[in-house]
Amino acid sequence: RLLRTAAGVREVARQLGRKPIKLQVKSVMIVTKARDNTLVTLTREVAHWLMKTPRYGSDLGVNVYVDEKLQKSKRFDAEGLIKSEPRFASMLKYWTPDLCWTSPEKFDLVLTLGGDGTVLFTSWLFQRVVPPILSFSLGSLGFMTNFPFDMYKEHLDKVLIEGMRINMRMRFTCTVYRDSKGQMEEAEQFEVLNELVIDRGPSPYVSNLELYGDDELLTVIQADGCIFSTPTGSTAYSLSAGGSLVHPDIPAILLTPICPHTLSFRPMLLTDSMHLRISVPRSSRATAYCAFDGKGRIELKQGDYVILQASQYPFPTVLSSGTEWFESIARTLRWNSRGAQQKAW
Amino acid sequence: RLLRTAAGVREVARQLGRKPIKLQVKSVMIVTKARDNTLVTLTREVAHWLMKTPRYGSDLGVNVYVDEKLQKSKRFDAEGLIKSEPRFASMLKYWTPDLCWTSPEKFDLVLTLGGDGTVLFTSWLFQRVVPPILSFSLGSLGFMTNFPFDMYKEHLDKVLIEGMRINMRMRFTCTVYRDSKGQMEEAEQFEVLNELVIDRGPSPYVSNLELYGDDELLTVIQADGCIFSTPTGSTAYSLSAGGSLVHPDIPAILLTPICPHTLSFRPMLLTDSMHLRISVPRSSRATAYCAFDGKGRIELKQGDYVILQASQYPFPTVLSSGTEWFESIARTLRWNSRGAQQKAW
Amino acid sequence: RLLRTAAGVREVARQLGRKPIKLQVKSVMIVTKARDNTLVTLTREVAHWLMKTPRYGSDLGVNVYVDEKLQKSKRFDAEGLIKSEPRFASMLKYWTPDLCWTSPEKFDLVLTLGGDGTVLFTSWLFQRVVPPILSFSLGSLGFMTNFPFDMYKEHLDKVLIEGMRINMRMRFTCTVYRDSKGQMEEAEQFEVLNELVIDRGPSPYVSNLELYGDDELLTVIQADGCIFSTPTGSTAYSLSAGGSLVHPDIPAILLTPICPHTLSFRPMLLTDSMHLRISVPRSSRATAYCAFDGKGRIELKQGDYVILQASQYPFPTVLSSGTEWFESIARTLRWNSRGAQQKAW
Amino acid sequence: RLLRTAAGVREVARQLGRKPIKLQVKSVMIVTKARDNTLVTLTREVAHWLMKTPRYGSDLGVNVYVDEKLQKSKRFDAEGLIKSEPRFASMLKYWTPDLCWTSPEKFDLVLTLGGDGTVLFTSWLFQRVVPPILSFSLGSLGFMTNFPFDMYKEHLDKVLIEGMRINMRMRFTCTVYRDSKGQMEEAEQFEVLNELVIDRGPSPYVSNLELYGDDELLTVIQADGCIFSTPTGSTAYSLSAGGSLVHPDIPAILLTPICPHTLSFRPMLLTDSMHLRISVPRSSRATAYCAFDGKGRIELKQGDYVILQASQYPFPTVLSSGTEWFESIARTLRWNSRGAQQKAW
């Protein structure tokens, strides 16, 4: 029950980040782009290494779930793997979006191979409880892909043997309500890890959105749109629109307007205990469009609204180091790196 | 002990804001500018009303502490008050900065008459435990002066009888350390409610500050200066320098550069559990200057540093309403109020 | 020939703004929203007053052109006007967009009744030479509607008798070129008074635009879009996106990115003598969309580009005062009007 | 007379930038930091090469003026130079600040060795007419030091033989007037190439400045200070304070507030034909401080003011290429260089 409240989630989150926790990892899920040939080859390599490397006193390793799309892939060659060691037949399994939805507890650890987009996709797969996520980067490290792939064996050995420090990243639960002849009906619901964006879409008219916090009207937003970002998303779209950088441990909802029509509409941070409702007024001459982590564009008609609140299902990522976040922004944004000339003489 | 940690302070803070607490208010302290004739007259009026209005079954009211500077003031006329009711002699008392430092528990409630500056002064008076603060505004309401003076009787009756909702505002403890022949010695220490500013002062050279978080070097700040602001201070200097508006319930340290020398140095929010150290490098060609809530300008020489951390002594203010903060920014900053023209035709 | 160069236009512009010029105004065109009943009634009133008020020694006034859509309007009641004075039959005429295009010299002065949108519409009507424009506002004054309607007689008398000071506002000539099997073909051309906007439209992908200045690649724009604004447009969309306010006498092209993907992409001002080409690379995965003064949304496919240059057809507006621009921004944007609190105490 | 007006200066400026002009360069002045040993050695090398390389049909080169401080420098070793070629005795001359002030026409070309600071110093030396300036950089190129030193022979040969393209950079003439018992008296006057800054200096109070344009009050500035920048200065302090990048050919005065107290006080560009007066009101509780190109800190007392106008003495710099400015900002500011991650997936 404690876990169901924002405060509880936050307190647990803080404790998890402090010291490594040891989990009995028996099944590892691997997420990657099944269409990318290079990634499929690497997925095979990691899966093979995980299954064959002895763990926990056994002479074999851990179970591996790969994307069901790879089941018949020649490049992945599941048959070849099993031929090399018949016992792999019971260890190599396949995940589907449906399985992630119904049985997330089957996965003790999720590896992602790719970029930050693959991490967002993983968040989308797990709409409820999320297993710990460890993200490898193939090229340069990203904001969320903090483990270099070329050292995957060392990193995985360390995590499986010594344990891992976890960063419980806040997500938002966004629920769309539609006006059906005056009755509000619940429609789509999404967990977002980066941000909810509501904008004017292709309409030439500026969007006019009413923002309610805990059922009180806070303001009317006249802008091209508005971004509701998690701290994790503060390095993404919100930053482009002028928002501040926010450490992922801070429990806050970032409200960042896109091209606002008033000069005084500064970005704002609200408490994560607030329930927000963003509504298209019935009198508005234009509709609005929602995007959830950049995906799932949905039209909001006059009278419709979205409810946004801190999720009870955070997104646990494995930390590469205690200053991981600072390193990622210095590296990726060149935050405060030197460029300008001295001015004094 | 729970109170001594940032997390504990925060959790207590959250619970206090939710429902009114009833305190047995037996002694009220009044803070105002003792040199302002109008304010002295109003102080007398409030003190008189507080002492004479029957409370808690007695036929008299509560004790009142006023500024010691008023003891001999003709305008305040303490003698006249006592003449009107001899029992006031034991009820009317005088506070000094020293008393606030040694015995803050003597005051059950502090009233401020004036503007936000008087609230900052009250924070400066209470460098350790702070009694609840209720701030009256004489003119237009400010960010922290949310009670209109002309209704002081109604507001005080309500607070004394029904209880009050408290906003535990974070403060920072800032400690200056000086390099004394290679040994670091603790020097000044201040509690700040709005912000610590470190800037180049009158020097034409840009300040070069090293910023450490939990003893790791986070960045080198090349700028005219840097603001370390509480959420309460997010509507003050930090806002002028480009910072976001941050709700006072959010546990965060705002880092807002002043005229930074790199285009990528965006304002940033750090967790309140981080210990910050801001240091003037020994190799720096210029010194730097600190100001604490706009006061107490101190020079930092090469090798000196300041330690900043969330204080264990927050600043409890009485809430006028649950949306007090939104109202104050809408009113004072004209946040997002309409100004621009429609652009479509 | 001098008029055909940016420098020439600018020099003539400067001289026109300095002292009133007297024009022999024989025909006045009135532009308004023909669907707005109130405006139609006011148009009738102004037309009547202009035709009946004796000018230039005659016992009648000047010719008036109204929107052809009013010819059969009962509310405008052209018949009634002519019945009141049969000689009006030859004085009351009708304009069409076609007439504005082919014979702009027929109009010695154009009045607009409405808001800034009506002024933009007038710019759109006159794609080549533009007569002087005097803009009345019915409600609060706008950036370009600087004459209050309730004093129209005084203002028109003054202008017709004493002359007028003219502000030659820069426009851009924007020409779309389409890739037709490798051959570039000229397509749409528009004069814009405020801005050209090129953005990603409904695409989720960020636009990737190549910007060439005088045929040299200046930069690749990765952003939601980019605004190319005149100084006149600096108070419109460009301002929302973070651009500076630019006095309309400054010969410059404002380049203001919308949500750029790099922190160092600051708004920039280019010289008006530069020819810009904005191109969607053939390798781009998304197309882009153009809007001209907020109108005429056009898709740019891979390989297409737009050429933008300072127009040889500026937009002459009648000045209400020498500090008209400063007054309009103070009034409309509340530029630098007081809101924040004092911080010192 | 044409040269004395802003418009005239601008028109001449534009023509100079278009095509190379050939000047008969008979005397070259070299400016550098006389205290920097490396620079003194290089100055000797360049001086020697200039004097010995045959020009204009003669078997010797051009006259060279070096800093008078080098006359007795052992490192510069003037004696040694003359010993190597006795005719150098009449070719090697020494400049003083006084000579720059009284006889700028003695120098046909000025070379600077160093950084942008050395270019600002050269601007300070020539308070009236300025010879063409060619600036070498020893390390990485700066905003104004666009010629790499290691190719100085090639660059100088090209310039002396084929001619040079000139960028006439605007300067401001700033004149301080002091209130002497109610009479305004002219005091200091400076030409600035980058900016005039007026700020609160060490005062804790915000500066309150009245800004007049052509004798009309435009606004009252409540801020830490205000920057009045040339387009050349748009890459310096103005940029740190949030100003736009402005191409040096645009005739404009940038007004960029430093930490303004109102959210609507956006940076603004004024026409270069405007005469500005910035005044400390007699009623102000604080004084203000001026700096001219970062130098010459002067206190403005209550009642004092500064007059700023476009100078009739622009600062001609030799262009390295037609896109020099774009290259300098891309190089030095990393303008719009890639850092952020893709957001779509």
mmCIF file of N, CA and C in Angstrom, chain D residues 33 41 47 58-59 84 144 209 257 263 286 337:
data_model
loop_
_atom_site.group_PDB
_atom_site.id
_atom_site.type_symbol
_atom_site.label_atom_id
_atom_site.label_comp_id
_atom_site.label_asym_id
_atom_site.label_seq_id
_atom_site.Cartn_x
_atom_site.Cartn_y
_atom_site.Cartn_z
ATOM 1 N N LYS D 33 50.962 42.532 -26.995
ATOM 2 C CA LYS D 33 51.225 42.719 -25.572
ATOM 3 C C LYS D 33 52.735 42.795 -25.365
ATOM 4 N N THR D 41 58.994 38.324 -29.514
ATOM 5 C CA THR D 41 59.833 37.629 -30.493
ATOM 6 C C THR D 41 59.162 37.572 -31.864
ATOM 7 N N ALA D 47 58.332 42.270 -38.081
ATOM 8 C CA ALA D 47 58.887 43.579 -38.420
ATOM 9 C C ALA D 47 60.056 43.410 -39.392
ATOM 10 N N SER D 58 61.046 48.857 -54.997
ATOM 11 C CA SER D 58 62.250 49.119 -54.210
ATOM 12 C C SER D 58 62.899 47.787 -53.816
ATOM 13 N N ASP D 59 64.165 47.834 -53.378
ATOM 14 C CA ASP D 59 64.796 46.601 -52.910
ATOM 15 C C ASP D 59 64.586 46.395 -51.413
ATOM 16 N N SER D 84 71.908 44.478 -38.827
ATOM 17 C CA SER D 84 71.790 43.551 -39.961
ATOM 18 C C SER D 84 71.558 44.324 -41.267
ATOM 19 N N MET D 144 37.344 38.089 -33.823
ATOM 20 C CA MET D 144 37.921 39.142 -34.645
ATOM 21 C C MET D 144 39.313 38.824 -35.135
ATOM 22 N N LEU D 209 17.529 52.785 -14.160
ATOM 23 C CA LEU D 209 18.072 53.691 -15.167
ATOM 24 C C LEU D 209 16.958 54.179 -16.073
ATOM 25 N N PRO D 257 19.223 43.585 -21.406
ATOM 26 C CA PRO D 257 19.224 43.760 -19.952
ATOM 27 C C PRO D 257 19.969 42.621 -19.266
ATOM 28 N N LEU D 263 9.605 40.013 -16.308
ATOM 29 C CA LEU D 263 9.736 38.892 -17.237
ATOM 30 C C LEU D 263 9.576 39.325 -18.681
ATOM 31 N N ALA D 286 20.641 54.376 -5.402
ATOM 32 C CA ALA D 286 21.977 53.850 -5.664
ATOM 33 C C ALA D 286 22.587 54.572 -6.860
ATOM 34 N N SER D 337 26.066 23.382 -33.305
ATOM 35 C CA SER D 337 26.691 22.094 -33.593
ATOM 36 C C SER D 337 25.953 21.031 -32.797
#
